[in-house]
mmCIF file of C-alpha atoms in Angstrom:
data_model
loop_
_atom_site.group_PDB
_atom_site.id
_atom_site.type_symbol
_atom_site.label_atom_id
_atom_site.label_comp_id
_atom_site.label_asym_id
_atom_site.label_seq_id
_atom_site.Cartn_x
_atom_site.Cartn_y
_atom_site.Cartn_z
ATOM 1 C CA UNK Z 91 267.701 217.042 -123.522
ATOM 2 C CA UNK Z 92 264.846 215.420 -124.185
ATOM 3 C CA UNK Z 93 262.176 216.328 -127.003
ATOM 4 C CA UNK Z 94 258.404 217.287 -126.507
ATOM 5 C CA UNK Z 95 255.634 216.671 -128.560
ATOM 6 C CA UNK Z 96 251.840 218.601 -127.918
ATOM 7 C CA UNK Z 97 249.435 215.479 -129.299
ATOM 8 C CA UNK Z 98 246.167 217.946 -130.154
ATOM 9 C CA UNK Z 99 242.787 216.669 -131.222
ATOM 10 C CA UNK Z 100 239.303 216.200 -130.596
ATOM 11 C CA UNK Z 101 237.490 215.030 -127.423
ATOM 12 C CA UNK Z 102 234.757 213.393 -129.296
ATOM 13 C CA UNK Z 103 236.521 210.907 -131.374
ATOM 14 C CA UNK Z 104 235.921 207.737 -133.555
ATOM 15 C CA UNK Z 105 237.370 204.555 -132.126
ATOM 16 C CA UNK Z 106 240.430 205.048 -135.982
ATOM 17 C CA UNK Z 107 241.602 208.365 -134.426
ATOM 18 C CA UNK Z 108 241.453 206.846 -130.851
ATOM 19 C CA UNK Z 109 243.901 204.033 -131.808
ATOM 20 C CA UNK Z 110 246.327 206.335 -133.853
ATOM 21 C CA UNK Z 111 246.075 208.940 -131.176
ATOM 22 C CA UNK Z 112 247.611 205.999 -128.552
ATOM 23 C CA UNK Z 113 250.096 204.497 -131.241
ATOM 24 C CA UNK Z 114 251.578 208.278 -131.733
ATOM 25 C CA UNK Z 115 251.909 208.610 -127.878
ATOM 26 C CA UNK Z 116 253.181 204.866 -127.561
ATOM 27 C CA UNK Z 117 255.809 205.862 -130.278
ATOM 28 C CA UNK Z 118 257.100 209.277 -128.819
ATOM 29 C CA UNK Z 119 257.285 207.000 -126.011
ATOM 30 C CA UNK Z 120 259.594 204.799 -127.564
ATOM 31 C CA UNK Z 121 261.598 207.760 -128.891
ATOM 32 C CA UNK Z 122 261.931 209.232 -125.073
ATOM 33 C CA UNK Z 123 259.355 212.331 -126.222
ATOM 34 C CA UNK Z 124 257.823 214.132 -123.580
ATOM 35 C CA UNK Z 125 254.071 213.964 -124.363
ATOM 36 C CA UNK Z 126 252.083 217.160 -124.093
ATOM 37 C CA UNK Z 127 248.305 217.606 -123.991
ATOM 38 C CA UNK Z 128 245.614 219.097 -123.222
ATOM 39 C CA UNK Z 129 245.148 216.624 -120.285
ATOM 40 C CA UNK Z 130 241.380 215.541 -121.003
ATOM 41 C CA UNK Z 131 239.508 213.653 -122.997
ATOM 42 C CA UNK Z 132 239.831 212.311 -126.583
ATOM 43 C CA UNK Z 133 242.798 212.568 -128.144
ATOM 44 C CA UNK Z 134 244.453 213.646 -124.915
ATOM 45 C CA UNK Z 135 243.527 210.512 -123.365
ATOM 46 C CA UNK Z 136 244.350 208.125 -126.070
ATOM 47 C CA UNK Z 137 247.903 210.210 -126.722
ATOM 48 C CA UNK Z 138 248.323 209.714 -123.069
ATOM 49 C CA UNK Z 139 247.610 206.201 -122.562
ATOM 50 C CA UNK Z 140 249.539 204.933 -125.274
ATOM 51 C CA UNK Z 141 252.941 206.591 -123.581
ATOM 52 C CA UNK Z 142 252.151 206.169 -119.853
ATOM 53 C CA UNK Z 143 251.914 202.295 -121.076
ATOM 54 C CA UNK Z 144 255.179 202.130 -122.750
ATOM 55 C CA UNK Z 145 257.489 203.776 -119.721
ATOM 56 C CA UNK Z 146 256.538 207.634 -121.264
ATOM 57 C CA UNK Z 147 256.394 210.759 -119.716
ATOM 58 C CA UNK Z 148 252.555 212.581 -120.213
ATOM 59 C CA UNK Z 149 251.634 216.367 -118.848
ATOM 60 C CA UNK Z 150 248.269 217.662 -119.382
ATOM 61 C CA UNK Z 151 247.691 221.292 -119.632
ATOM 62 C CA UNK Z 152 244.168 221.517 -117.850
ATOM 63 C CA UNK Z 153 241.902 224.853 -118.509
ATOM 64 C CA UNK Z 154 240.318 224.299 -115.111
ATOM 65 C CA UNK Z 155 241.921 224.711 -111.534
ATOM 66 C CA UNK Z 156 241.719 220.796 -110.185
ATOM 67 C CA UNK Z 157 244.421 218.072 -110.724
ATOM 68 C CA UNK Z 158 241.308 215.821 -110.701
ATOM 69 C CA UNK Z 159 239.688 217.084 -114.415
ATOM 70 C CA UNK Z 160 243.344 215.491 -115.791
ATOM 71 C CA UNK Z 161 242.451 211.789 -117.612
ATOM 72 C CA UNK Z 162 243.895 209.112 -115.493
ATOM 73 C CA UNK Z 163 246.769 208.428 -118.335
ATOM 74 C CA UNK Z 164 248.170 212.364 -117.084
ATOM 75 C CA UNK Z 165 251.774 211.856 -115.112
ATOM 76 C CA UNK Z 166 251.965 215.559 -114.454
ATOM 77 C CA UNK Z 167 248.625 217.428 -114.762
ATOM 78 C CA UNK Z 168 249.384 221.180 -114.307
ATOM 79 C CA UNK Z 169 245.533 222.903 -113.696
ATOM 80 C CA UNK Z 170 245.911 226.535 -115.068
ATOM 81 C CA UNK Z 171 242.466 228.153 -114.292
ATOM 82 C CA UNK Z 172 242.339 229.655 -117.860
ATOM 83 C CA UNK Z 173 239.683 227.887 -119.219
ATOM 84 C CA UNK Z 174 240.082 227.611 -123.177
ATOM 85 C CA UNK Z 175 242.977 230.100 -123.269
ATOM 86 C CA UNK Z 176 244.918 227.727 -121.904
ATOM 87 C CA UNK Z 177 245.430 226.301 -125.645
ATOM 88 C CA UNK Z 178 248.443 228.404 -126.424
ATOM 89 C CA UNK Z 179 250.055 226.799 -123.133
ATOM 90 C CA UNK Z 180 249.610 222.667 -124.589
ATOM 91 C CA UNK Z 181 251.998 223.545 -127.552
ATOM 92 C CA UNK Z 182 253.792 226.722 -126.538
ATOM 93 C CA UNK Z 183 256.561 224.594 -125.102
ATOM 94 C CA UNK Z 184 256.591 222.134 -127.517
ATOM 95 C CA UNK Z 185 259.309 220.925 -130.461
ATOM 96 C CA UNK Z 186 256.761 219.961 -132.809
ATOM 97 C CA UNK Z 187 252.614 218.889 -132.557
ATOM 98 C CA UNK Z 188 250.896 216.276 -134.084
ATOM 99 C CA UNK Z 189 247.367 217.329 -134.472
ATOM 100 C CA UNK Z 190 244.665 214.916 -135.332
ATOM 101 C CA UNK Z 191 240.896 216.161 -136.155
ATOM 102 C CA UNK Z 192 239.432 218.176 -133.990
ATOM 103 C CA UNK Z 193 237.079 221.320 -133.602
ATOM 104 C CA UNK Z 194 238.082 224.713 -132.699
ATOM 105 C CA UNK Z 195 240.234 224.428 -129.608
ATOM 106 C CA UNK Z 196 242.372 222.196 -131.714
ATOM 107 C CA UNK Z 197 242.276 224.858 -134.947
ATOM 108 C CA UNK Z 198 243.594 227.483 -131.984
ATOM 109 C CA UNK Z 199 246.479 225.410 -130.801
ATOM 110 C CA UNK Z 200 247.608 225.473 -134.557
ATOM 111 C CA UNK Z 201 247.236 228.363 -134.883
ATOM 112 C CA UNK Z 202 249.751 229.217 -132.165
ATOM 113 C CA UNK Z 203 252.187 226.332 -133.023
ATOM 114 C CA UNK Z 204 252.441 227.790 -136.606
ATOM 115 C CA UNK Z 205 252.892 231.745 -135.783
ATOM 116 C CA UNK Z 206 255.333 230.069 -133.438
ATOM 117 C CA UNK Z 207 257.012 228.388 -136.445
ATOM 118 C CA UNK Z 208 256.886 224.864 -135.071
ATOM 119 C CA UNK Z 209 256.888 221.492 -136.715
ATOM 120 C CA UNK Z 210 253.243 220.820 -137.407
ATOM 121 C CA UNK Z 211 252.201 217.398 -138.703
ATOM 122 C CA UNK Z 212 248.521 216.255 -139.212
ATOM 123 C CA UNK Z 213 247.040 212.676 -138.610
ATOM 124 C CA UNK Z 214 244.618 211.913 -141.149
ATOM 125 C CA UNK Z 215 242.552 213.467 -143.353
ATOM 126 C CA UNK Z 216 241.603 217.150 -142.207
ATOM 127 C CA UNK Z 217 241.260 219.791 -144.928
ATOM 128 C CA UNK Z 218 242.765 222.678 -143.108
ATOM 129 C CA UNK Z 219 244.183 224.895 -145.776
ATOM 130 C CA UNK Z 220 247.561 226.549 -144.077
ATOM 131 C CA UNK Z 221 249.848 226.597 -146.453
ATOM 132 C CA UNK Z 222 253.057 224.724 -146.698
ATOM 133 C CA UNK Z 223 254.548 224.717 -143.114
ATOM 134 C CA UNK Z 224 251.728 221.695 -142.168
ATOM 135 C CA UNK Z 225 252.980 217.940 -143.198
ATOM 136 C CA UNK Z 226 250.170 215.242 -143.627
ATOM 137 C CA UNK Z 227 250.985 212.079 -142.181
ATOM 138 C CA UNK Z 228 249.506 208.739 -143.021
ATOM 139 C CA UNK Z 229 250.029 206.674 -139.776
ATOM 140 C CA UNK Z 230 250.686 207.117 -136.956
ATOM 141 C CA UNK Z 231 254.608 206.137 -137.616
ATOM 142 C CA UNK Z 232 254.701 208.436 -140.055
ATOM 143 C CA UNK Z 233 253.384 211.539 -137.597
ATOM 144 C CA UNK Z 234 256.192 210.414 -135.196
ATOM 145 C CA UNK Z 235 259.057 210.253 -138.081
ATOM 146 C CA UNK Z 236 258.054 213.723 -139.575
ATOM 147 C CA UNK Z 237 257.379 215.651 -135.922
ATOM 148 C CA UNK Z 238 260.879 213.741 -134.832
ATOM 149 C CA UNK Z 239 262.862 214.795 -138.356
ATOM 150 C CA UNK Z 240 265.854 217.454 -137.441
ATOM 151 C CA UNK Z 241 263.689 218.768 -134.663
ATOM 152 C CA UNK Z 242 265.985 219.955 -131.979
ATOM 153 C CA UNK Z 243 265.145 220.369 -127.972
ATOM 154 C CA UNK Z 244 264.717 224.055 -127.043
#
């Protein structure tokens, strides 16, 4: 069976996180990881882009009702009509998430991966203060290795 990742982050990035954001999804690519987001902009996008261009598999979570709001980089855009609460949904599903900087919808979404008691790995520097059960990654290799590491499918 093969693994998912939720890629989380911001939708207003800088042109750093937009690169790592599309090396992660390129990599999970590689790895034959399902690539989860939130289906927009930002992170989502570059996440996206990076694995639809190396042969990967994307679905974006959408928190409106149209297929159409999904980034073009989106294989399998799934509208939900739940606006923001749709957040719990983009890494409720997933093995592990690798969460770059972001603003609140992104602090939500680790919120639920952690009470869920998934693999949690963050991109960069991000002073969120969670305790021990979040791994800081360097690169974007490194995000992939750790969210990868003894994660099993569901």
């Amino acid at each position: 069976m093969r693994r998912v990742v939720a890629v989380i982050g911001g939708t207003e990035i800088e042109a750093e996180v937009d690169a790592a954001a599309e090396r992660v999804g390129a990599l999970l690519a590689k790895e034959d990881a399902i690539v989860v987001t939130g289906g927009r902009g930002g992170v989502a996008e570059a996440a996206s882009r990076g694995a639809s261009l190396n042969g990967g598999t994307t679905v974006g979570i959408l928190p409106g009702r149209e297929r159409s709001e999904a980034n073009p980089w989106v294989e399998i855009a799934i509208p939900t009509g739940m606006g923001e609460t749709r957040n719990a949904l983009v890494v409720m599903d997933a093995d592990a998430v690798i969460a770059f900087p972001g603003a609140y919808g992104t602090l939500i979404e680790l919120g639920f991966a952690l009470h869920n008691g998934l693999r949690v790995v963050i991109v960069g520097d991000w002073p969120l203060a969670v305790g021990a059960t979040v791994q800081h990654a360097t690169s974007p290799e490194e995000a992939v290795e750790f969210a990868l590491a003894s994660t099993s499918t569901r």
